[in-house]
Amino acid sequence: MDLVVQTHRAPNGGETLSGKSFVTIPGGKGANQAVAVSRMGGNAILVGRVGQDIYSDVILENLEKFNVDTNRIRREEKYSTGVASIIVEENGENRIIIVSGANGCVNESDVDSAIDILREAYLLVMQYEINVDIVLYAAKTAFQLGVPILLNPAPAYPIGDEILKLISYLILNEHEAEMISGIKIYDLVSAEIAAQNLHSRGVSVVIITLGENGLVMVNGIQTFSMPAHTVNVVDSTAAGDTFIGAFATAMQKNGNLLEAIRFANAAGALTVTRFGAQQSIPSYDEVLMFLKNECQASKNFTI
């Protein structure tokens, strides 16, 4: 559950400020990405855990409202539902602190119990809001089944080459890329160097999102950058998650990497024009209309 405070600016250390508003909004990176998949016309099955507290029913009901399959989500009695404390500044910039709660209880049994759906999946999408060891276990399981893996290593932790060699798509922002690659990112050139580093360690496709500076992609065959759309930023929460869900769905629909990135770039841009996490995620039709209005889509844009 996202506990969101809107304020003119974030306080400095030891400083107390008056905020503008406070709301609770269903969130979570995995949940946001699942909703984004569903909003783009894909079929999302979410594996994870919630607590037995006041937030769990709200979160599950919201996921079901967005047609996300929640049958593989377990309720954890000993820990609270995961929460994120989010400060959103007037310029749309956010600062987030995550308490994993029940997410930290996801274990190998959760993965094993989902083997039947994983075997039939087009793509396994994972984040680092669950235990890193379980991410590796799930990645090994999917890899053995021949299922491609998309990893969004957020919140960022150091990643060993063991898991990188299993990853088909690594999508991360510049802060996460800096930590994992060890390369300071100042601009597009340094971002490309970081992406090349990660690709050389085993990842098939690396995409580093750079906010208003766009993105870079490296896959060993080509390297390219794509500018960000110019939009009125209200709240950047869930923009990266929307990008991932849109990218995953677009790849499933037509398998064209460039068009999937273009589609995801537009979906993420639309998200920041709205407040909140899942409620800000646009629909497939909205993204297509945005692309047409921005004159970014080719005449044969078929996602």
mmCIF file of C-alpha atoms in Angstrom:
data_model
loop_
_atom_site.group_PDB
_atom_site.id
_atom_site.type_symbol
_atom_site.label_atom_id
_atom_site.label_comp_id
_atom_site.label_asym_id
_atom_site.label_seq_id
_atom_site.Cartn_x
_atom_site.Cartn_y
_atom_site.Cartn_z
ATOM 1 C CA MET A 1 0.000 0.000 0.000
ATOM 2 C CA ASP A 2 1.379 3.403 -0.968
ATOM 3 C CA LEU A 3 1.153 6.021 1.808
ATOM 4 C CA VAL A 4 1.459 9.194 -0.226
ATOM 5 C CA VAL A 5 2.148 12.723 1.027
ATOM 6 C CA GLN A 6 2.059 15.601 -1.449
ATOM 7 C CA THR A 7 4.245 18.555 -0.503
ATOM 8 C CA HIS A 8 5.881 21.607 -2.005
ATOM 9 C CA ARG A 9 9.300 20.063 -1.371
ATOM 10 C CA ALA A 10 10.801 17.248 0.656
ATOM 11 C CA PRO A 11 12.092 18.218 4.129
ATOM 12 C CA ASN A 12 15.778 18.397 4.923
ATOM 13 C CA GLY A 13 17.234 16.366 7.778
ATOM 14 C CA GLY A 14 15.643 17.415 11.090
ATOM 15 C CA GLU A 15 13.151 19.696 9.308
ATOM 16 C CA THR A 16 9.353 19.509 9.648
ATOM 17 C CA LEU A 17 7.121 20.784 6.851
ATOM 18 C CA SER A 18 3.379 21.017 6.301
ATOM 19 C CA GLY A 19 2.166 18.738 3.512
ATOM 20 C CA LYS A 20 -0.612 19.458 1.039
ATOM 21 C CA SER A 21 -2.459 16.113 1.175
ATOM 22 C CA PHE A 22 -2.294 12.492 2.259
ATOM 23 C CA VAL A 23 -3.819 9.439 0.541
ATOM 24 C CA THR A 24 -3.439 5.655 0.615
ATOM 25 C CA ILE A 25 -3.194 4.084 -2.839
ATOM 26 C CA PRO A 26 -2.730 0.411 -3.773
ATOM 27 C CA GLY A 27 0.776 -0.045 -5.184
ATOM 28 C CA GLY A 28 3.809 -2.308 -5.094
ATOM 29 C CA LYS A 29 6.128 -2.762 -8.051
ATOM 30 C CA GLY A 30 4.954 -6.260 -8.905
ATOM 31 C CA ALA A 31 1.313 -5.261 -8.558
ATOM 32 C CA ASN A 32 1.821 -2.095 -10.617
ATOM 33 C CA GLN A 33 3.534 -4.053 -13.386
ATOM 34 C CA ALA A 34 0.782 -6.680 -13.378
ATOM 35 C CA VAL A 35 -1.864 -3.960 -13.664
ATOM 36 C CA ALA A 36 0.084 -2.370 -16.518
ATOM 37 C CA VAL A 37 0.167 -5.706 -18.359
ATOM 38 C CA SER A 38 -3.580 -6.055 -17.914
ATOM 39 C CA ARG A 39 -4.282 -2.448 -18.934
ATOM 40 C CA MET A 40 -2.324 -3.044 -22.143
ATOM 41 C CA GLY A 41 -4.444 -6.083 -22.989
ATOM 42 C CA GLY A 42 -2.180 -8.783 -21.582
ATOM 43 C CA ASN A 43 -2.903 -11.596 -19.158
ATOM 44 C CA ALA A 44 -1.197 -11.101 -15.787
ATOM 45 C CA ILE A 45 -1.000 -13.676 -12.999
ATOM 46 C CA LEU A 46 0.596 -12.277 -9.843
ATOM 47 C CA VAL A 47 2.494 -14.516 -7.420
ATOM 48 C CA GLY A 48 3.216 -12.990 -4.003
ATOM 49 C CA ARG A 49 1.913 -12.361 -0.503
ATOM 50 C CA VAL A 50 -0.096 -9.856 1.489
ATOM 51 C CA GLY A 51 -0.722 -9.638 5.230
ATOM 52 C CA GLN A 52 -3.912 -10.104 7.240
ATOM 53 C CA ASP A 53 -4.280 -6.373 7.914
ATOM 54 C CA ILE A 54 -6.587 -3.598 6.780
ATOM 55 C CA TYR A 55 -4.685 -3.110 3.520
ATOM 56 C CA SER A 56 -4.817 -6.651 2.141
ATOM 57 C CA ASP A 57 -8.468 -6.752 1.066
ATOM 58 C CA VAL A 58 -8.222 -3.323 -0.550
ATOM 59 C CA ILE A 59 -5.142 -4.378 -2.516
ATOM 60 C CA LEU A 60 -6.616 -7.662 -3.708
ATOM 61 C CA GLU A 61 -9.932 -6.088 -4.673
ATOM 62 C CA ASN A 62 -8.120 -3.397 -6.626
ATOM 63 C CA LEU A 63 -6.035 -5.952 -8.524
ATOM 64 C CA GLU A 64 -9.148 -7.926 -9.386
ATOM 65 C CA LYS A 65 -10.811 -4.730 -10.595
ATOM 66 C CA PHE A 66 -7.974 -4.436 -13.114
ATOM 67 C CA ASN A 67 -8.414 -8.110 -14.134
ATOM 68 C CA VAL A 68 -5.176 -9.332 -12.557
ATOM 69 C CA ASP A 69 -5.345 -12.994 -11.519
ATOM 70 C CA THR A 70 -4.783 -13.045 -7.727
ATOM 71 C CA ASN A 71 -5.318 -16.774 -7.114
ATOM 72 C CA ARG A 72 -1.583 -17.288 -6.441
ATOM 73 C CA ILE A 73 -1.346 -14.535 -3.817
ATOM 74 C CA ARG A 74 -1.078 -15.915 -0.285
ATOM 75 C CA ARG A 75 -2.043 -14.229 2.977
ATOM 76 C CA GLU A 76 0.728 -14.051 5.567
ATOM 77 C CA GLU A 77 -0.369 -14.026 9.216
ATOM 78 C CA LYS A 78 2.845 -12.930 10.920
ATOM 79 C CA TYR A 79 3.734 -9.872 8.833
ATOM 80 C CA SER A 80 1.927 -6.800 7.594
ATOM 81 C CA THR A 81 1.163 -6.107 3.971
ATOM 82 C CA GLY A 82 4.080 -4.333 2.308
ATOM 83 C CA VAL A 83 3.958 -0.545 2.392
ATOM 84 C CA ALA A 84 5.754 2.310 0.683
ATOM 85 C CA SER A 85 6.046 5.749 2.238
ATOM 86 C CA ILE A 86 6.095 8.195 -0.679
ATOM 87 C CA ILE A 87 6.795 11.933 -0.685
ATOM 88 C CA VAL A 88 5.684 13.605 -3.918
ATOM 89 C CA GLU A 89 7.070 17.081 -4.514
ATOM 90 C CA GLU A 90 5.328 19.826 -6.446
ATOM 91 C CA ASN A 91 7.520 19.193 -9.506
ATOM 92 C CA GLY A 92 6.459 15.523 -9.616
ATOM 93 C CA GLU A 93 9.713 14.150 -8.165
ATOM 94 C CA ASN A 94 9.204 11.434 -5.576
ATOM 95 C CA ARG A 95 11.122 9.871 -2.680
ATOM 96 C CA ILE A 96 10.148 6.371 -1.584
ATOM 97 C CA ILE A 97 10.903 4.171 1.427
ATOM 98 C CA ILE A 98 9.707 0.567 1.207
ATOM 99 C CA VAL A 99 8.919 -1.842 4.041
ATOM 100 C CA SER A 100 8.583 -5.259 2.418
ATOM 101 C CA GLY A 101 6.444 -6.889 5.120
ATOM 102 C CA ALA A 102 4.699 -9.990 3.739
ATOM 103 C CA ASN A 103 6.621 -9.654 0.472
ATOM 104 C CA GLY A 104 9.700 -10.792 2.367
ATOM 105 C CA CYS A 105 7.978 -14.096 3.147
ATOM 106 C CA VAL A 106 7.754 -15.179 -0.490
ATOM 107 C CA ASN A 107 9.783 -18.380 -0.687
ATOM 108 C CA GLU A 108 10.622 -21.336 -2.911
ATOM 109 C CA SER A 109 7.233 -22.929 -2.231
ATOM 110 C CA ASP A 110 5.517 -19.947 -3.847
ATOM 111 C CA VAL A 111 7.604 -20.504 -6.973
ATOM 112 C CA ASP A 112 7.095 -24.270 -6.946
ATOM 113 C CA SER A 113 3.330 -23.899 -6.551
ATOM 114 C CA ALA A 114 3.271 -21.726 -9.681
ATOM 115 C CA ILE A 115 5.188 -24.156 -11.926
ATOM 116 C CA ASP A 116 2.032 -25.002 -13.886
ATOM 117 C CA ILE A 117 1.377 -21.391 -14.890
ATOM 118 C CA LEU A 118 5.066 -20.605 -15.309
ATOM 119 C CA ARG A 119 5.467 -23.459 -17.780
ATOM 120 C CA GLU A 120 2.792 -21.841 -19.998
ATOM 121 C CA ALA A 121 3.946 -18.237 -19.524
ATOM 122 C CA TYR A 122 5.250 -15.976 -22.268
ATOM 123 C CA LEU A 123 7.437 -14.078 -19.804
ATOM 124 C CA LEU A 124 8.374 -14.091 -16.114
ATOM 125 C CA VAL A 125 8.571 -10.537 -14.734
ATOM 126 C CA MET A 126 10.303 -9.980 -11.378
ATOM 127 C CA GLN A 127 11.408 -7.171 -9.093
ATOM 128 C CA TYR A 128 13.544 -6.912 -5.957
ATOM 129 C CA GLU A 129 10.698 -6.254 -3.528
ATOM 130 C CA ILE A 130 10.944 -9.946 -2.621
ATOM 131 C CA ASN A 131 14.000 -11.789 -1.285
ATOM 132 C CA VAL A 132 16.903 -11.698 -3.748
ATOM 133 C CA ASP A 133 17.554 -15.424 -3.253
ATOM 134 C CA ILE A 134 13.999 -16.188 -4.327
ATOM 135 C CA VAL A 135 14.406 -14.020 -7.426
ATOM 136 C CA LEU A 136 17.412 -16.158 -8.361
ATOM 137 C CA TYR A 137 15.533 -19.384 -7.603
ATOM 138 C CA ALA A 138 12.584 -18.301 -9.745
ATOM 139 C CA ALA A 139 14.928 -17.200 -12.538
ATOM 140 C CA LYS A 140 16.676 -20.591 -12.557
ATOM 141 C CA THR A 141 13.307 -22.334 -12.593
ATOM 142 C CA ALA A 142 12.008 -20.272 -15.511
ATOM 143 C CA PHE A 143 15.277 -20.623 -17.407
ATOM 144 C CA GLN A 144 15.104 -24.412 -17.121
ATOM 145 C CA LEU A 145 11.563 -24.274 -18.488
ATOM 146 C CA GLY A 146 12.660 -22.103 -21.405
ATOM 147 C CA VAL A 147 10.636 -19.096 -20.235
ATOM 148 C CA PRO A 148 12.229 -15.665 -20.915
ATOM 149 C CA ILE A 149 12.855 -13.508 -17.840
ATOM 150 C CA LEU A 150 12.434 -9.759 -17.397
ATOM 151 C CA LEU A 151 14.107 -8.414 -14.271
ATOM 152 C CA ASN A 152 13.526 -4.969 -12.818
ATOM 153 C CA PRO A 153 16.185 -4.824 -10.028
ATOM 154 C CA ALA A 154 14.392 -2.315 -7.824
ATOM 155 C CA PRO A 155 15.038 -1.466 -5.092
ATOM 156 C CA ALA A 156 18.616 -1.918 -6.275
ATOM 157 C CA TYR A 157 21.007 -4.434 -4.790
ATOM 158 C CA PRO A 158 24.312 -5.661 -6.198
ATOM 159 C CA ILE A 159 23.657 -8.417 -8.753
ATOM 160 C CA GLY A 160 25.964 -11.333 -9.401
ATOM 161 C CA ASP A 161 26.700 -12.559 -12.905
ATOM 162 C CA GLU A 162 24.987 -15.843 -12.043
ATOM 163 C CA ILE A 163 21.557 -14.248 -12.381
ATOM 164 C CA LEU A 164 22.504 -11.798 -15.141
ATOM 165 C CA LYS A 165 23.300 -14.721 -17.434
ATOM 166 C CA LEU A 166 19.708 -15.921 -17.044
ATOM 167 C CA ILE A 167 18.048 -12.603 -17.881
ATOM 168 C CA SER A 168 16.519 -11.881 -21.285
ATOM 169 C CA TYR A 169 15.493 -8.298 -20.474
ATOM 170 C CA LEU A 170 17.037 -6.116 -17.767
ATOM 171 C CA ILE A 171 15.065 -2.873 -17.367
ATOM 172 C CA LEU A 172 16.295 -0.396 -14.762
ATOM 173 C CA ASN A 173 16.719 3.317 -14.123
ATOM 174 C CA GLU A 174 19.994 5.201 -13.961
ATOM 175 C CA HIS A 175 20.358 4.895 -10.162
ATOM 176 C CA GLU A 176 19.924 1.136 -10.287
ATOM 177 C CA ALA A 177 22.248 0.893 -13.295
ATOM 178 C CA GLU A 178 24.960 2.838 -11.459
ATOM 179 C CA MET A 179 24.841 0.517 -8.460
ATOM 180 C CA ILE A 180 24.849 -2.692 -10.483
ATOM 181 C CA SER A 181 27.355 -1.692 -13.172
ATOM 182 C CA GLY A 182 29.595 0.444 -10.939
ATOM 183 C CA ILE A 183 29.619 3.119 -13.648
ATOM 184 C CA LYS A 184 28.554 6.674 -12.843
ATOM 185 C CA ILE A 185 25.875 7.855 -15.260
ATOM 186 C CA TYR A 186 26.033 11.514 -16.264
ATOM 187 C CA ASP A 187 24.488 11.462 -19.736
ATOM 188 C CA LEU A 188 23.467 9.208 -22.620
ATOM 189 C CA VAL A 189 27.053 8.241 -23.385
ATOM 190 C CA SER A 190 27.795 7.058 -19.849
ATOM 191 C CA ALA A 191 24.416 5.308 -19.757
ATOM 192 C CA GLU A 192 25.354 3.406 -22.912
ATOM 193 C CA ILE A 193 28.674 2.399 -21.324
ATOM 194 C CA ALA A 194 26.812 1.089 -18.252
ATOM 195 C CA ALA A 195 24.366 -0.791 -20.471
ATOM 196 C CA GLN A 196 27.244 -2.310 -22.445
ATOM 197 C CA ASN A 197 28.819 -3.419 -19.168
ATOM 198 C CA LEU A 198 25.649 -5.197 -18.082
ATOM 199 C CA HIS A 199 25.170 -6.774 -21.492
ATOM 200 C CA SER A 200 28.748 -8.074 -21.444
ATOM 201 C CA ARG A 201 27.975 -9.847 -18.168
ATOM 202 C CA GLY A 202 25.293 -11.979 -19.778
ATOM 203 C CA VAL A 203 22.035 -10.032 -20.180
ATOM 204 C CA SER A 204 20.498 -10.300 -23.651
ATOM 205 C CA VAL A 205 18.773 -6.887 -23.712
ATOM 206 C CA VAL A 206 19.553 -3.982 -21.356
ATOM 207 C CA ILE A 207 17.274 -0.936 -21.198
ATOM 208 C CA ILE A 208 18.215 1.967 -18.916
ATOM 209 C CA THR A 209 15.480 4.565 -18.416
ATOM 210 C CA LEU A 210 16.697 8.096 -17.737
ATOM 211 C CA GLY A 211 13.536 10.042 -16.899
ATOM 212 C CA GLU A 212 13.309 13.258 -18.860
ATOM 213 C CA ASN A 213 16.491 12.279 -20.743
ATOM 214 C CA GLY A 214 14.831 9.281 -22.388
ATOM 215 C CA LEU A 215 16.433 5.836 -22.470
ATOM 216 C CA VAL A 216 19.207 3.731 -23.936
ATOM 217 C CA MET A 217 19.077 0.140 -25.176
ATOM 218 C CA VAL A 218 21.911 -2.324 -25.794
ATOM 219 C CA ASN A 219 21.424 -5.865 -27.078
ATOM 220 C CA GLY A 220 24.751 -6.776 -28.660
ATOM 221 C CA ILE A 221 23.451 -6.155 -32.177
ATOM 222 C CA GLN A 222 22.602 -2.495 -31.869
ATOM 223 C CA THR A 223 22.773 0.373 -29.406
ATOM 224 C CA PHE A 224 20.262 3.185 -29.559
ATOM 225 C CA SER A 225 18.784 5.962 -27.470
ATOM 226 C CA MET A 226 15.228 7.269 -27.481
ATOM 227 C CA PRO A 227 14.165 10.709 -26.225
ATOM 228 C CA ALA A 228 11.503 11.160 -23.570
ATOM 229 C CA HIS A 229 8.157 12.654 -24.468
ATOM 230 C CA THR A 230 7.571 16.208 -23.282
ATOM 231 C CA VAL A 231 4.625 16.073 -20.885
ATOM 232 C CA ASN A 232 3.297 17.884 -17.835
ATOM 233 C CA VAL A 233 4.722 15.879 -14.917
ATOM 234 C CA VAL A 234 2.311 15.455 -12.004
ATOM 235 C CA ASP A 235 3.676 12.344 -10.259
ATOM 236 C CA SER A 236 6.417 9.996 -11.453
ATOM 237 C CA THR A 237 5.231 7.093 -9.264
ATOM 238 C CA ALA A 238 4.710 3.883 -11.296
ATOM 239 C CA ALA A 239 6.138 5.338 -14.510
ATOM 240 C CA GLY A 240 8.878 2.695 -14.597
ATOM 241 C CA ASP A 241 6.425 -0.053 -13.693
ATOM 242 C CA THR A 242 4.097 1.034 -16.499
ATOM 243 C CA PHE A 243 7.024 1.004 -18.925
ATOM 244 C CA ILE A 244 7.787 -2.591 -17.954
ATOM 245 C CA GLY A 245 4.199 -3.812 -18.184
ATOM 246 C CA ALA A 246 3.703 -2.095 -21.540
ATOM 247 C CA PHE A 247 7.003 -3.433 -22.884
ATOM 248 C CA ALA A 248 6.206 -6.996 -21.795
ATOM 249 C CA THR A 249 2.771 -6.922 -23.396
ATOM 250 C CA ALA A 250 4.008 -5.318 -26.617
ATOM 251 C CA MET A 251 6.738 -7.936 -26.976
ATOM 252 C CA GLN A 252 4.139 -10.669 -26.553
ATOM 253 C CA LYS A 253 1.866 -9.100 -29.157
ATOM 254 C CA ASN A 254 4.361 -8.683 -31.990
ATOM 255 C CA GLY A 255 7.910 -9.356 -30.797
ATOM 256 C CA ASN A 256 9.381 -6.192 -32.313
ATOM 257 C CA LEU A 257 11.908 -4.786 -29.831
ATOM 258 C CA LEU A 258 12.012 -1.238 -31.184
ATOM 259 C CA GLU A 259 8.243 -0.865 -31.360
ATOM 260 C CA ALA A 260 7.839 -2.396 -27.900
ATOM 261 C CA ILE A 261 10.264 0.158 -26.457
ATOM 262 C CA ARG A 262 8.504 2.990 -28.297
ATOM 263 C CA PHE A 263 5.144 1.811 -26.972
ATOM 264 C CA ALA A 264 6.480 1.459 -23.414
ATOM 265 C CA ASN A 265 8.133 4.883 -23.582
ATOM 266 C CA ALA A 266 4.778 6.470 -24.429
ATOM 267 C CA ALA A 267 2.950 4.514 -21.720
ATOM 268 C CA GLY A 268 5.431 5.662 -19.082
ATOM 269 C CA ALA A 269 5.119 9.262 -20.250
ATOM 270 C CA LEU A 270 1.341 9.187 -19.941
ATOM 271 C CA THR A 271 1.583 7.766 -16.433
ATOM 272 C CA VAL A 272 3.528 10.734 -15.051
ATOM 273 C CA THR A 273 0.759 13.114 -16.128
ATOM 274 C CA ARG A 274 -1.534 11.559 -13.496
ATOM 275 C CA PHE A 275 -1.421 11.182 -9.727
ATOM 276 C CA GLY A 276 -0.952 7.840 -8.005
ATOM 277 C CA ALA A 277 0.308 4.387 -8.918
ATOM 278 C CA GLN A 278 -2.126 1.888 -10.448
ATOM 279 C CA GLN A 279 -4.816 4.492 -10.963
ATOM 280 C CA SER A 280 -2.440 6.485 -13.168
ATOM 281 C CA ILE A 281 -1.649 3.636 -15.589
ATOM 282 C CA PRO A 282 -3.141 4.314 -19.038
ATOM 283 C CA SER A 283 -4.996 1.827 -21.211
ATOM 284 C CA TYR A 284 -3.751 0.309 -24.457
ATOM 285 C CA ASP A 285 -6.034 2.598 -26.495
ATOM 286 C CA GLU A 286 -4.844 5.682 -24.630
ATOM 287 C CA VAL A 287 -1.228 4.850 -25.395
ATOM 288 C CA LEU A 288 -1.974 4.315 -29.081
ATOM 289 C CA MET A 289 -3.828 7.620 -29.267
ATOM 290 C CA PHE A 290 -0.958 9.390 -27.531
ATOM 291 C CA LEU A 291 1.527 7.935 -30.021
ATOM 292 C CA LYS A 292 -0.603 9.025 -32.950
ATOM 293 C CA ASN A 293 -0.947 12.529 -31.551
ATOM 294 C CA GLU A 294 2.793 12.716 -30.975
ATOM 295 C CA CYS A 295 3.420 11.541 -34.560
ATOM 296 C CA GLN A 296 5.821 8.935 -33.200
ATOM 297 C CA ALA A 297 4.111 5.859 -34.646
ATOM 298 C CA SER A 298 4.789 4.630 -38.142
ATOM 299 C CA LYS A 299 1.868 3.921 -40.482
ATOM 300 C CA ASN A 300 2.261 0.212 -39.833
ATOM 301 C CA PHE A 301 2.473 0.500 -36.042
ATOM 302 C CA THR A 302 0.802 -2.777 -35.097
ATOM 303 C CA ILE A 303 1.242 -3.298 -31.347
#
